[in-house]
Coordinates of C-alpha atoms in Angstrom, one line a residue:
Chain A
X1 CA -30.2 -11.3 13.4
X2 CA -30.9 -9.4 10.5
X3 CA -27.6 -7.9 8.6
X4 CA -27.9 -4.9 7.5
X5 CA -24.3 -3.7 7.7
X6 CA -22.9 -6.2 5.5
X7 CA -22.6 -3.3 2.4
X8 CA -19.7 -5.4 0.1
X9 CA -21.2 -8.6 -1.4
X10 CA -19.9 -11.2 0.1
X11 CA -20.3 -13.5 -2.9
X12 CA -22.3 -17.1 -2.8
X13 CA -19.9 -19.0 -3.9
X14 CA -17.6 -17.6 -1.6
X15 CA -19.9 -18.3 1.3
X16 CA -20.8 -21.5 0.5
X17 CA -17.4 -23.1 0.4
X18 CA -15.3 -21.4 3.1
X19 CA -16.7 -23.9 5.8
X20 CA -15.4 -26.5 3.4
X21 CA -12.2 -24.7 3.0
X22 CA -11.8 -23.9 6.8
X23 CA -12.6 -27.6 7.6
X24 CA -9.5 -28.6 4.6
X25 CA -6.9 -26.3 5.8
X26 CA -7.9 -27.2 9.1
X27 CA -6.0 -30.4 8.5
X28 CA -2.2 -29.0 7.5
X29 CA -2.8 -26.9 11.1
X30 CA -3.7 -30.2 12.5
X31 CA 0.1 -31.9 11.3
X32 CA 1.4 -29.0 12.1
X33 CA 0.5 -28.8 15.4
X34 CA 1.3 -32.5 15.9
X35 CA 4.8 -32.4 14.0
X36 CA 6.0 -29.0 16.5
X37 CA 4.7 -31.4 19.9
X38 CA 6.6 -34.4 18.2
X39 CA 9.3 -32.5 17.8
X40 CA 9.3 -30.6 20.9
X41 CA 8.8 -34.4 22.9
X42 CA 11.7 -35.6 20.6
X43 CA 14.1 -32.5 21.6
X44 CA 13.1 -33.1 25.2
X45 CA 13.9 -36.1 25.6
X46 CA 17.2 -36.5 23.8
X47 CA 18.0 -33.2 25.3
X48 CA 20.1 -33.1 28.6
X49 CA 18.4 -30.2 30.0
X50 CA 15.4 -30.9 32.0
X51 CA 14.2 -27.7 30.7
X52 CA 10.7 -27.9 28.2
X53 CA 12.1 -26.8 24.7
X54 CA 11.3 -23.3 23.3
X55 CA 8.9 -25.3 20.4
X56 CA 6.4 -26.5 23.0
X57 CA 5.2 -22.6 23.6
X58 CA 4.8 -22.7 20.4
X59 CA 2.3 -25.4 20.1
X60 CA -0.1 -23.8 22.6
X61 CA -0.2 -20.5 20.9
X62 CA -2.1 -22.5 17.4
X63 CA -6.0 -21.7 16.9
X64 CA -7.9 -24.4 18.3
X65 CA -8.9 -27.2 15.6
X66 CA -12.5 -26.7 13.7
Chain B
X1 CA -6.0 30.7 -5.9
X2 CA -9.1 32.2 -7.0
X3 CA -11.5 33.8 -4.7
X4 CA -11.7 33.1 -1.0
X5 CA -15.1 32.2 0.3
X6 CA -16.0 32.5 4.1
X7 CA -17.3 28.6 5.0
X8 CA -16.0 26.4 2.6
X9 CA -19.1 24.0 2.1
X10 CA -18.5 19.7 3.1
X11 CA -17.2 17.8 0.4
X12 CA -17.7 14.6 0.2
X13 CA -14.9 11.8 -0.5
X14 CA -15.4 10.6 -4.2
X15 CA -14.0 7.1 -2.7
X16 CA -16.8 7.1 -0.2
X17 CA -19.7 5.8 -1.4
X18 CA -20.3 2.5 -1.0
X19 CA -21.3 2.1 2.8
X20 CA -23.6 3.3 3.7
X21 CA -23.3 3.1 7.6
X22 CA -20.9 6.6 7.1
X23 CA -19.1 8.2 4.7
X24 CA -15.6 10.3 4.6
X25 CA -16.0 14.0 4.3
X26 CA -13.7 16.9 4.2
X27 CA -14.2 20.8 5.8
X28 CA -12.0 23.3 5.5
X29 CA -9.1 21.4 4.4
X30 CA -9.6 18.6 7.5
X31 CA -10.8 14.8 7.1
X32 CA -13.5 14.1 9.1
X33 CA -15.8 11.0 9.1
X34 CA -19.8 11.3 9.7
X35 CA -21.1 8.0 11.3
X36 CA -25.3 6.9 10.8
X37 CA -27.6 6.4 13.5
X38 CA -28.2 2.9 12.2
X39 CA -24.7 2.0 12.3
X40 CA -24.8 3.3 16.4
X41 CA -24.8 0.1 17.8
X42 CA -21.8 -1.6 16.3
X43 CA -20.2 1.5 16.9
X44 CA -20.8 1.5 20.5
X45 CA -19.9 -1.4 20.9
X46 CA -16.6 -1.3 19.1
X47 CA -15.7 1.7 21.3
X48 CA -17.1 0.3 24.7
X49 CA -15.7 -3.0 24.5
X50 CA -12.0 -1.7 24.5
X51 CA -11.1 -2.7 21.0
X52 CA -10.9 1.0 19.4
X53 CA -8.5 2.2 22.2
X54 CA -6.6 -1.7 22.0
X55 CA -6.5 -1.0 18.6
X56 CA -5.0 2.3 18.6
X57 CA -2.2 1.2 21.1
X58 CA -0.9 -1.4 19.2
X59 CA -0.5 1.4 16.0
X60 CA -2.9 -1.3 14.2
X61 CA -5.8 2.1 13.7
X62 CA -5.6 5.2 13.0
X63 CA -6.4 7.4 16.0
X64 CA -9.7 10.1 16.2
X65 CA -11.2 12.7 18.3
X66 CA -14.7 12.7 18.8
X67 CA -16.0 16.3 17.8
X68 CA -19.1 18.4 17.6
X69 CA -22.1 15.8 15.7
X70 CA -23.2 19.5 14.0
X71 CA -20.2 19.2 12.1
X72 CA -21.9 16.7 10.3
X73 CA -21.7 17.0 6.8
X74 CA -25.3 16.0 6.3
X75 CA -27.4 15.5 9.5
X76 CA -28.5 14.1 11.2
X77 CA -25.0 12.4 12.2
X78 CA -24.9 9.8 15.2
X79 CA -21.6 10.9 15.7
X80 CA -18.9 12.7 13.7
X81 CA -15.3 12.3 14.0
X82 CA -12.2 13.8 12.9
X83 CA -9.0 10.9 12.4
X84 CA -5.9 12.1 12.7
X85 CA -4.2 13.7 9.5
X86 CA -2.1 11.6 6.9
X87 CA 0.8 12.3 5.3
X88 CA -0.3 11.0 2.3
X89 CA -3.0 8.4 0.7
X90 CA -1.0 5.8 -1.6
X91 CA -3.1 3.0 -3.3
X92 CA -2.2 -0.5 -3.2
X93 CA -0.7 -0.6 -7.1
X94 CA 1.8 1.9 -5.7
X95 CA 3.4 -0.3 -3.1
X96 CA 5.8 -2.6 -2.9
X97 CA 5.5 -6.5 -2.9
X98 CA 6.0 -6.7 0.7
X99 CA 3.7 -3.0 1.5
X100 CA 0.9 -5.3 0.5
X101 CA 1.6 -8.5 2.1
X102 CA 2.4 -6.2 5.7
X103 CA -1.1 -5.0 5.1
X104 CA -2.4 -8.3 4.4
X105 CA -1.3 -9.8 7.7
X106 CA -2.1 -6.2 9.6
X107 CA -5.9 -7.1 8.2
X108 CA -5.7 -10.7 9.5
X109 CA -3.9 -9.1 13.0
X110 CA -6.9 -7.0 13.0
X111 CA -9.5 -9.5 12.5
X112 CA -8.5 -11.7 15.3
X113 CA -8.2 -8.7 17.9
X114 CA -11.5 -8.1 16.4
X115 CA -13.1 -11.7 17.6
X116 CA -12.2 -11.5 20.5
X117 CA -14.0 -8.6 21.3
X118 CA -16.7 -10.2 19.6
X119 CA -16.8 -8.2 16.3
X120 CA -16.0 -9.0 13.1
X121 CA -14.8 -7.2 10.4
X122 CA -17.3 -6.1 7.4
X123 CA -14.8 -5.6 4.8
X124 CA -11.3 -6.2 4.0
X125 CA -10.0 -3.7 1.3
X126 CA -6.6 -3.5 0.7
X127 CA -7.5 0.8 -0.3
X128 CA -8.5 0.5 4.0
X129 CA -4.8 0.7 4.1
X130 CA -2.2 3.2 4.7
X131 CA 1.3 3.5 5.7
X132 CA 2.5 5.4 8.3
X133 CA 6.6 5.8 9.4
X134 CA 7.0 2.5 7.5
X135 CA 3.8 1.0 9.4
X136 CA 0.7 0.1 7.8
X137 CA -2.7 1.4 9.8
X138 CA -6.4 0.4 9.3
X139 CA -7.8 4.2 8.1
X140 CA -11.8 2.6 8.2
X141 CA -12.8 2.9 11.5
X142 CA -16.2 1.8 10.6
X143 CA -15.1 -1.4 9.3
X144 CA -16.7 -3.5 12.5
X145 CA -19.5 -4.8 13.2
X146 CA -20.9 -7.2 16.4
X147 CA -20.1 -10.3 15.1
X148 CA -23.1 -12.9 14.9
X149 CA -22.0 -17.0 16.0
X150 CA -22.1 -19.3 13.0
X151 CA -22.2 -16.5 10.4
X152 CA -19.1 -17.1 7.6
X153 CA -16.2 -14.6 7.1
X154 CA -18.4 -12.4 4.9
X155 CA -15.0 -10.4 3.5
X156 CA -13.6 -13.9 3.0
X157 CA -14.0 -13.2 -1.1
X158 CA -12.8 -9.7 -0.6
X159 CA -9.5 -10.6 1.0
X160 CA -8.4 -12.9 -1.2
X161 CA -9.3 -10.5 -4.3
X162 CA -7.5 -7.6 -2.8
X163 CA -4.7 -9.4 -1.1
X164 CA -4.2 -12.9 -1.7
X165 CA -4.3 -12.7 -5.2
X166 CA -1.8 -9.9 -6.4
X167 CA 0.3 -11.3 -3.9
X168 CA 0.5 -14.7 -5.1
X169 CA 0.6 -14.0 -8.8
X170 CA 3.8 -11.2 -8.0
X171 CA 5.4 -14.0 -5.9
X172 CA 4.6 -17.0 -8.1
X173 CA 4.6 -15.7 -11.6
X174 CA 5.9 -12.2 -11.8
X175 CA 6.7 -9.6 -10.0
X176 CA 4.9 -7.1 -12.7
X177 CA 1.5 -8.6 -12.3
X178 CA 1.1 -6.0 -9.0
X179 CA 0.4 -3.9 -11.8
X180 CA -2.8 -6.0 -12.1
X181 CA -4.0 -3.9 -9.0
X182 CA -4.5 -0.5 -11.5
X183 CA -6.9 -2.2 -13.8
X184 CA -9.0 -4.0 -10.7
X185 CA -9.2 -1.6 -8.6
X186 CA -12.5 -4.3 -7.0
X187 CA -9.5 -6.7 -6.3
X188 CA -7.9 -9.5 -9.0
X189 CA -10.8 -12.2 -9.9
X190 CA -9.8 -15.0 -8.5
X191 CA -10.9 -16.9 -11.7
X192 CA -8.3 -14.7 -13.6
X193 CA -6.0 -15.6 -11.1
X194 CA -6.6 -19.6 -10.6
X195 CA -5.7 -19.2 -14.5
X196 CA -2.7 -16.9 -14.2
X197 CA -0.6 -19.0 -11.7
X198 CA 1.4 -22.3 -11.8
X199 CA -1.0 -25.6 -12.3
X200 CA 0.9 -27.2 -9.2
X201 CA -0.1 -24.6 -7.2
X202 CA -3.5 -26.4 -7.2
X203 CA -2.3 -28.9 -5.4
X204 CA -1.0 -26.6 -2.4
X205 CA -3.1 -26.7 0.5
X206 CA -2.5 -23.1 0.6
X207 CA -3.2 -21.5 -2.9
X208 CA -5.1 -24.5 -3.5
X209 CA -8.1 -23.8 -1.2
X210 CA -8.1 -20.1 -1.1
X211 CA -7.8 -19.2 -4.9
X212 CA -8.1 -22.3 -6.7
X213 CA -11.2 -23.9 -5.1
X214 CA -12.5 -20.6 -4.2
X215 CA -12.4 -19.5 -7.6
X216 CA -14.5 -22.6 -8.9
X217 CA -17.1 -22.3 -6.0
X218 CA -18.2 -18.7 -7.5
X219 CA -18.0 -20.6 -10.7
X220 CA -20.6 -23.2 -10.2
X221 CA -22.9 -21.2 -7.4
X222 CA -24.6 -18.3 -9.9
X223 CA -27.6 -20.8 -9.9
X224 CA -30.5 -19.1 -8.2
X225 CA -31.3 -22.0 -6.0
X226 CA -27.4 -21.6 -4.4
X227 CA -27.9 -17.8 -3.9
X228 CA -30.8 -19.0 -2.4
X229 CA -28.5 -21.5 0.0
X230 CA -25.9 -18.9 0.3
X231 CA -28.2 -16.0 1.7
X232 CA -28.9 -18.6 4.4
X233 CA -25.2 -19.8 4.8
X234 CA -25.3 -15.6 5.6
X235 CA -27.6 -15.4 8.3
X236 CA -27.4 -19.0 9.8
X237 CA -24.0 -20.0 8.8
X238 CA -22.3 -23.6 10.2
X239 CA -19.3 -21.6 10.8
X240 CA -18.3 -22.3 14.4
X241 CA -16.1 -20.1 16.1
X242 CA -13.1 -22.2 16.1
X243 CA -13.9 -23.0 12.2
X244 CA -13.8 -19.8 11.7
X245 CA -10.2 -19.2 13.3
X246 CA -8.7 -21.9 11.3
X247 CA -9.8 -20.2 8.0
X248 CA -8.3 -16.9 9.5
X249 CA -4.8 -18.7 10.7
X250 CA -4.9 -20.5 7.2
X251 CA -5.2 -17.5 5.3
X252 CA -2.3 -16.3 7.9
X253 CA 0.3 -18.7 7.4
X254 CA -0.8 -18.5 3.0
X255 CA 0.9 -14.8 3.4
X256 CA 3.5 -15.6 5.6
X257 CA 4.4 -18.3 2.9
X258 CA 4.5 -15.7 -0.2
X259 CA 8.2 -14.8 -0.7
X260 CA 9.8 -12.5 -3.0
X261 CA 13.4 -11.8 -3.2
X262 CA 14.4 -7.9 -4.9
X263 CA 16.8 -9.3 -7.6
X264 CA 16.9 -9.6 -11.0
X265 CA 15.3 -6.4 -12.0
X266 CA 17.1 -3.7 -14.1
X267 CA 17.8 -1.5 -10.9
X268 CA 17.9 -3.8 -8.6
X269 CA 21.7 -3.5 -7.7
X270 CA 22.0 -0.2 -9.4
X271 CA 23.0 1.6 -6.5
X272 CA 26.2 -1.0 -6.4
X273 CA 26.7 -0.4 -10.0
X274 CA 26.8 3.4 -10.7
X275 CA 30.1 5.3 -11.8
X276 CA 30.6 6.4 -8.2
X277 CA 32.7 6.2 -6.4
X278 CA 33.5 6.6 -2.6
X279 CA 34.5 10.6 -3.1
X280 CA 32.5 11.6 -5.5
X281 CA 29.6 10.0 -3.4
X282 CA 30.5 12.3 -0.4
X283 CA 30.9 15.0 -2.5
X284 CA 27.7 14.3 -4.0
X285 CA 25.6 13.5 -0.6
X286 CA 27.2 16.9 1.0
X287 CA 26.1 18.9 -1.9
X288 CA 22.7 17.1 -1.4
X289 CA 22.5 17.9 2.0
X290 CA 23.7 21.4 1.5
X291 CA 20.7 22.1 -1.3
X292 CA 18.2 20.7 0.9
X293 CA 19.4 22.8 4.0
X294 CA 18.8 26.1 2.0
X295 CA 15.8 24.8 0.7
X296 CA 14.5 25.4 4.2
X297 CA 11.6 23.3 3.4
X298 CA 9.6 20.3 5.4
X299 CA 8.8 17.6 2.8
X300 CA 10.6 16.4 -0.1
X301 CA 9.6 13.8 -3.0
X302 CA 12.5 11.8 -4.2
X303 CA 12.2 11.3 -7.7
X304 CA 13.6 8.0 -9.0
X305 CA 15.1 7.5 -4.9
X306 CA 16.4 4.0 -5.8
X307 CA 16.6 2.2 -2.3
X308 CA 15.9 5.7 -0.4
X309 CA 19.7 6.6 -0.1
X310 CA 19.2 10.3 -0.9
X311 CA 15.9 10.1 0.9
X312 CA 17.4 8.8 4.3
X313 CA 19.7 12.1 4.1
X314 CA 16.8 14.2 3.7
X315 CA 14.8 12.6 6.4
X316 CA 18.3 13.2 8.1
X317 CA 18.4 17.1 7.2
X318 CA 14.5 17.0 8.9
X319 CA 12.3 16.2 5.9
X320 CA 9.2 14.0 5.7
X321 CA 10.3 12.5 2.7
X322 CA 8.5 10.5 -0.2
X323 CA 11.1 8.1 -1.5
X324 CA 9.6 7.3 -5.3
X325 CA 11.2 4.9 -7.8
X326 CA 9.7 3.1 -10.8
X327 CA 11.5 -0.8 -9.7
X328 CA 9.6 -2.8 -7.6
X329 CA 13.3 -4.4 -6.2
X330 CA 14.3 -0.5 -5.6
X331 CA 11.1 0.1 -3.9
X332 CA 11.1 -3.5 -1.7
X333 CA 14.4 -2.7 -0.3
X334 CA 13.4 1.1 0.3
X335 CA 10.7 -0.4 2.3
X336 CA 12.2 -3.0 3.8
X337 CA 14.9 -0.4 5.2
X338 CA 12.2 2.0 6.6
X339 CA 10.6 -1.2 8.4
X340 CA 13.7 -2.4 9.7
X341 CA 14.8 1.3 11.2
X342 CA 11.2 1.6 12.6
X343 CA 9.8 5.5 12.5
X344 CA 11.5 7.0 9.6
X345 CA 9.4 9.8 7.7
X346 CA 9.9 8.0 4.6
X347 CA 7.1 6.5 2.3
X348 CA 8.1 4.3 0.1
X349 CA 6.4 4.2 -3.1
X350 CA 6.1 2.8 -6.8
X351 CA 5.8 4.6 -9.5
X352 CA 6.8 6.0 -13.2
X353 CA 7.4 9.4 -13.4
X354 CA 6.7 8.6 -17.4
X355 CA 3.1 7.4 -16.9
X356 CA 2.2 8.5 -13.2
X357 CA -1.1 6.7 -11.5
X358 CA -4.3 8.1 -13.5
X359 CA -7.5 8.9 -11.9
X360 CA -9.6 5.6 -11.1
X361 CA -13.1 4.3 -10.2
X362 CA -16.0 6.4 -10.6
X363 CA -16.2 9.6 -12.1
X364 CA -12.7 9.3 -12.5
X365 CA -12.1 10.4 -9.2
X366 CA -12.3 8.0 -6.9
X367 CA -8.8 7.1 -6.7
X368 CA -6.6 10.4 -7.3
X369 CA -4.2 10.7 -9.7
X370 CA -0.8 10.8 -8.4
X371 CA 0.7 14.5 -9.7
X372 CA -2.6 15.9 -7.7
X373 CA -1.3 14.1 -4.5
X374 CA 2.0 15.3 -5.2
X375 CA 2.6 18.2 -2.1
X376 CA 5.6 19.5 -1.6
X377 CA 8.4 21.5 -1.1
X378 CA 11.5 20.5 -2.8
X379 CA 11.9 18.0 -5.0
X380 CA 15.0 15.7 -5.4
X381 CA 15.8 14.3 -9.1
X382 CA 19.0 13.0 -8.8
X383 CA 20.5 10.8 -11.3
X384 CA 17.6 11.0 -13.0
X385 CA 17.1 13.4 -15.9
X386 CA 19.6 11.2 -18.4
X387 CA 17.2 8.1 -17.7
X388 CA 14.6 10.6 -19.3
X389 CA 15.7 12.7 -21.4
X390 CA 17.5 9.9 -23.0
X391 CA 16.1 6.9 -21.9
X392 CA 12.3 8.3 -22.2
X393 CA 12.7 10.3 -24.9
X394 CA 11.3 13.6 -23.1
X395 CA 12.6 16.5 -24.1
X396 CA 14.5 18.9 -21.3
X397 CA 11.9 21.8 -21.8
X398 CA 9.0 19.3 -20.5
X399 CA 11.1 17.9 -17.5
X400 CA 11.8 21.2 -16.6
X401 CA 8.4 22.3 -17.0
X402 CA 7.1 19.2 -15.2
X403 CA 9.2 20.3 -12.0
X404 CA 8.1 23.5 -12.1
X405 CA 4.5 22.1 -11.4
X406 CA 5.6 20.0 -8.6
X407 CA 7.6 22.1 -5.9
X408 CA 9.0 25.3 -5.4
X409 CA 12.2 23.9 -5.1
X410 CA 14.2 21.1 -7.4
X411 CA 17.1 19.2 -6.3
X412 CA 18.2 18.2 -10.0
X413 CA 21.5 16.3 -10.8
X414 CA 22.9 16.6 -14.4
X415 CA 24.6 13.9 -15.8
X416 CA 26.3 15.2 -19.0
X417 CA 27.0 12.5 -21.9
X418 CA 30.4 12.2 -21.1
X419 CA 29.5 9.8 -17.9
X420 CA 29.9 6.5 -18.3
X421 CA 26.1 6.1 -17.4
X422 CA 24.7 8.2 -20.4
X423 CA 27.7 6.1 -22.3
X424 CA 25.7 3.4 -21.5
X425 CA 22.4 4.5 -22.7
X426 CA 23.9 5.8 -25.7
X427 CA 25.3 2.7 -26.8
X428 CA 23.2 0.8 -28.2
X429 CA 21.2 3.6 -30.1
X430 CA 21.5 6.9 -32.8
X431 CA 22.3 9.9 -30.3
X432 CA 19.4 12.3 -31.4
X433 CA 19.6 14.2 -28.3
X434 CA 22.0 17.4 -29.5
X435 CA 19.8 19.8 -26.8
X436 CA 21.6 17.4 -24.4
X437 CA 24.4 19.5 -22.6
X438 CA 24.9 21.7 -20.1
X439 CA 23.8 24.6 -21.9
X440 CA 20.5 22.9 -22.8
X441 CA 19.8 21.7 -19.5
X442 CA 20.0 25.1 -17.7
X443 CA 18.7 27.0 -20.4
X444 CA 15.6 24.9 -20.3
X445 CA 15.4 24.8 -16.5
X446 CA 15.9 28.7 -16.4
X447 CA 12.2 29.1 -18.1
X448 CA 10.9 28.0 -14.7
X449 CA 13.6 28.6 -12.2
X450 CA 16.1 30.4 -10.9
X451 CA 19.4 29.5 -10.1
X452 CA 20.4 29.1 -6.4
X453 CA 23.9 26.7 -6.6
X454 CA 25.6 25.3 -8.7
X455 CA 28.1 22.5 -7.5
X456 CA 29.9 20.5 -9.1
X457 CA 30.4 16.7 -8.0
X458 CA 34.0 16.4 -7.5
X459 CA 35.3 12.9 -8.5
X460 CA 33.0 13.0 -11.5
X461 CA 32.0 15.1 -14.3
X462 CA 28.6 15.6 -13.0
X463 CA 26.8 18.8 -11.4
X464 CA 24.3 19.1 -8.8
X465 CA 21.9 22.2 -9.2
X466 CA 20.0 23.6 -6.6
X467 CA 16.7 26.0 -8.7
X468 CA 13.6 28.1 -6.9
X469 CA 11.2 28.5 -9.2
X470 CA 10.3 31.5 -10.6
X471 CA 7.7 34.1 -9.2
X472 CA 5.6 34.3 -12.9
X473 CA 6.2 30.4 -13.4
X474 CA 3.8 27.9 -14.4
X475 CA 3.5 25.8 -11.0
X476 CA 3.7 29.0 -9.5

């Protein structure tokens, strides 16, 4: 599709690297992600309540992984 | 003032000029927005798929009413629409540290309500930005286009310019470098800042990625054979959806993570560390509130309001109120007050009487100066003329004068040299201010104004004067 509504420049550089970026900061989300359902399994187990802890909503609201 | 003409003609927003999909025009005093025919089917789509009125609801966009296309101000239009009415337009230099990082994340908010109804948006200037009852609101409602699968976050560069960057050099190096904003008014390049901050924050995955890397990618792709690469990267892209929603929730969570606490500025605790005390406080805040009453007006500009104390009791008396103050700290906790009570008709905002915001951007007018945004009825300049008059230098006559040109109304506090304050100023420096008394204070302000009250603050040596100006005055 032709853009023809893209009036700001953009910038190449810009362009060029955010898949790169997106794909790097991809990874801190990752370990994030990982380190809340750690902890969430952690809290639930050593917890007495049978109830799921608070942090494992949490987990399922992140952006999906690139 | 002058003559009255019948159909005042369109003017065109000098600030408006860039897109050309539409442009911001102005009839007979209203705002109204003209949209092309070529832009018509993003538009229709932004308004059919439910993410104007989704938009709206959540206060994210400023509302319109769809009116007559021959209103256009130079047809043919494809629509023309009139947005509701702002208070007033405040620039990004003028706001406190965390003004710009609640529009930063209302930008990001925006963006993702945006995917999901498969748009994008097509810019993401911080000047799109306004704040409303403590709130900031998109004003561009033309800033959305149908997104296209694959394509890269084309305002990617333009975010980080106009947000990310003054917000991690006022959080990481100084607070002062939001003044950066006035000089770049096309956002902070990111090479200036990648230089500015801390080396270790290279090694963030934050800052690291999204100034740092960023700013070296422009560096090395001026080569026409990358151009070449990144027009492609445009149209094609490799960006996948989900790609694309990390980069968005990274850049999220890098604004989250910018901190900055209001303390060790000059005025920061002022408030806490005036002569005041708790009667002379009431006395002074009931005199306040008495001025303001017979003022009988509907908006006020605090001069120098600190953290909005004065500003909260005219917004209490009924005014829509402009809480002003030359400390970033002052102005943070201002804000941050008006955020946490939700709906107050106060704006916070950041600025020095001494050396208000110029004209900016081209022709000098793109960006108003702030004295010609300056509407209203009273002003309030409480414990303020000592700090200028002695601290500035300027000469009662000129603040008096100045006044004069700003409201019909002043609010002024004199702080005579006995205070303990105006001790303070004093001590350190030859007193060359012999105008400085009561007597030269109202003989000065009666070139301008005339008297209405006279009160003085009981518990302190001070005097609150409540002055109309004058019929044959200057501002008049």
């Amino acid at each position: 599709m032709e853009i023809v509504f893209a009036y700001i420049d953009p910038g190449s550089g810009s362009l060029l690297i955010q898949g790169l970026i997106a794909a790097m900061v991809a990874v801190p989300i990752f370990f994030r992600h990982q380190i809340a359902r750690a902890v969430s399994a952690i809290r639930g187990k050593s917890s007495t309540e049978p109830v799921a802890a608070p942090a494992s909503d949490e987990t399922t609201t992140t952006p999906p992984q690139a | 003032v002058s003559s009255q003409e019948a159909e005042p003609p369109a003017r065109r927003d000098p600030g408006s000029y860039r897109d050309p999909s539409g442009f911001v025009y102005r009839r007979d005093g209203v705002i109204y927005r003209q949209i092309q025919s070529s832009f018509a089917p993003d538009w229709d789509h932004f308004i059919s798929s439910g993410l104007y009125d989704s938009l709206v609801r959540s206060g994210d966009l400023i509302a319109h009413e769809e009116v007559d296309a021959a209103l256009a101000s130079e047809p043919p239009a494809y629509r023309v629409i009139r947005p509701d009415p702002l208070e007033l337009i405040t620039y990004p230099y003028e706001w406190a540290f965390s003004q710009l990082k609640d529009a930063a994340l209302l930008t990001l908010r925006v963006q993702g309500a945006a995917m999901e109804a498969g748009m994008t948006l097509r810019d993401a200037s911080a000047y799109n930005v306004q704040f409303r009852a403590g709130r900031p609101v998109l004003i561009d409602s033309l800033s959305f286009e149908r997104s296209v699968p694959g394509r890269p976050w084309l305002p990617y560069r333009q975010f980080c310019e106009h947000f990310l960057a003054p917000l991690a050099l006022m959080a990481r190096v100084d607070i002062r470098l939001g003044g950066m904003q006035r000089q770049h008014l096309e956002g902070i390049p990111l090479e200036l800042a990648a230089r500015l901050l801390p080396r270790r924050t290279r090694f963030s995955l934050s800052l690291g990625p999204h100034i740092h890397l960023h700013a070296r990618a422009q560096r090395t792709s001026t080569s026409e054979e990358r151009a070449a690469q990144a027009g492609e990267q445009r149209r094609e892209g490799g960006m996948s959806p989900s790609r694309l929603a990390t980069l968005i929730e990274s850049l999220r969570s890098t604004v989250e993570g910018l901190h900055w606490e209001p303390k060790g500025t000059v005025w920061a605790d002022y408030a806490e560390n005036t002569s005041y005390d708790d009667v002379a406080t009431a006395a002074k805040s009931s005199a306040v509130s008495a001025a303001l009453r017979a003022a009988g007006g509907q908006r006020a500009w605090d001069l120098g309001a600190n953290t909005g104390r004065y500003s909260r009791l005219a917004a209490a008396e009924g005014y829509r109120v402009v809480a002003m103050d030359i400390d970033p700290a002052a102005v943070e906790r201002a804000y941050q007050a008006v955020r946490a009570e939700g709906g107050t008709a106060i704006t916070p905002l950041l600025a020095d009487l001494t050396d208000p915001s110029p004209a900016l951007g081209w022709g000098g007018a793109e960006r108003r100066g702030l004295l010609e945004r300056i509407e209203t009825d009273v002003i309030l300049a409480l414990a303020l003329v000592h700090h200028l008059a002695i601290g500035a230098n300027v000469p009662l006559p000129m603040i008096a004068a100045l006044f004069a040109r700003l409201a019909p109304h002043a609010v002024v506090e004199f702080v005579p040299k006995e205070d303990a304050m105006v001790q303070r100023l004093l001590a350190s420096r030859e007193d060359v201010f012999d105008d400085y008394t009561s007597a030269g204070f109202e003989s000065a302000f009666a070139r301008h104004f005339e008297t209405v009250s006279v009160t003085p603050i009981e518990g302190s040596v001070r005097t609150l004067y409540h002055f109309r100006r004058s019929a044959g005055s200057a501002g008049g």
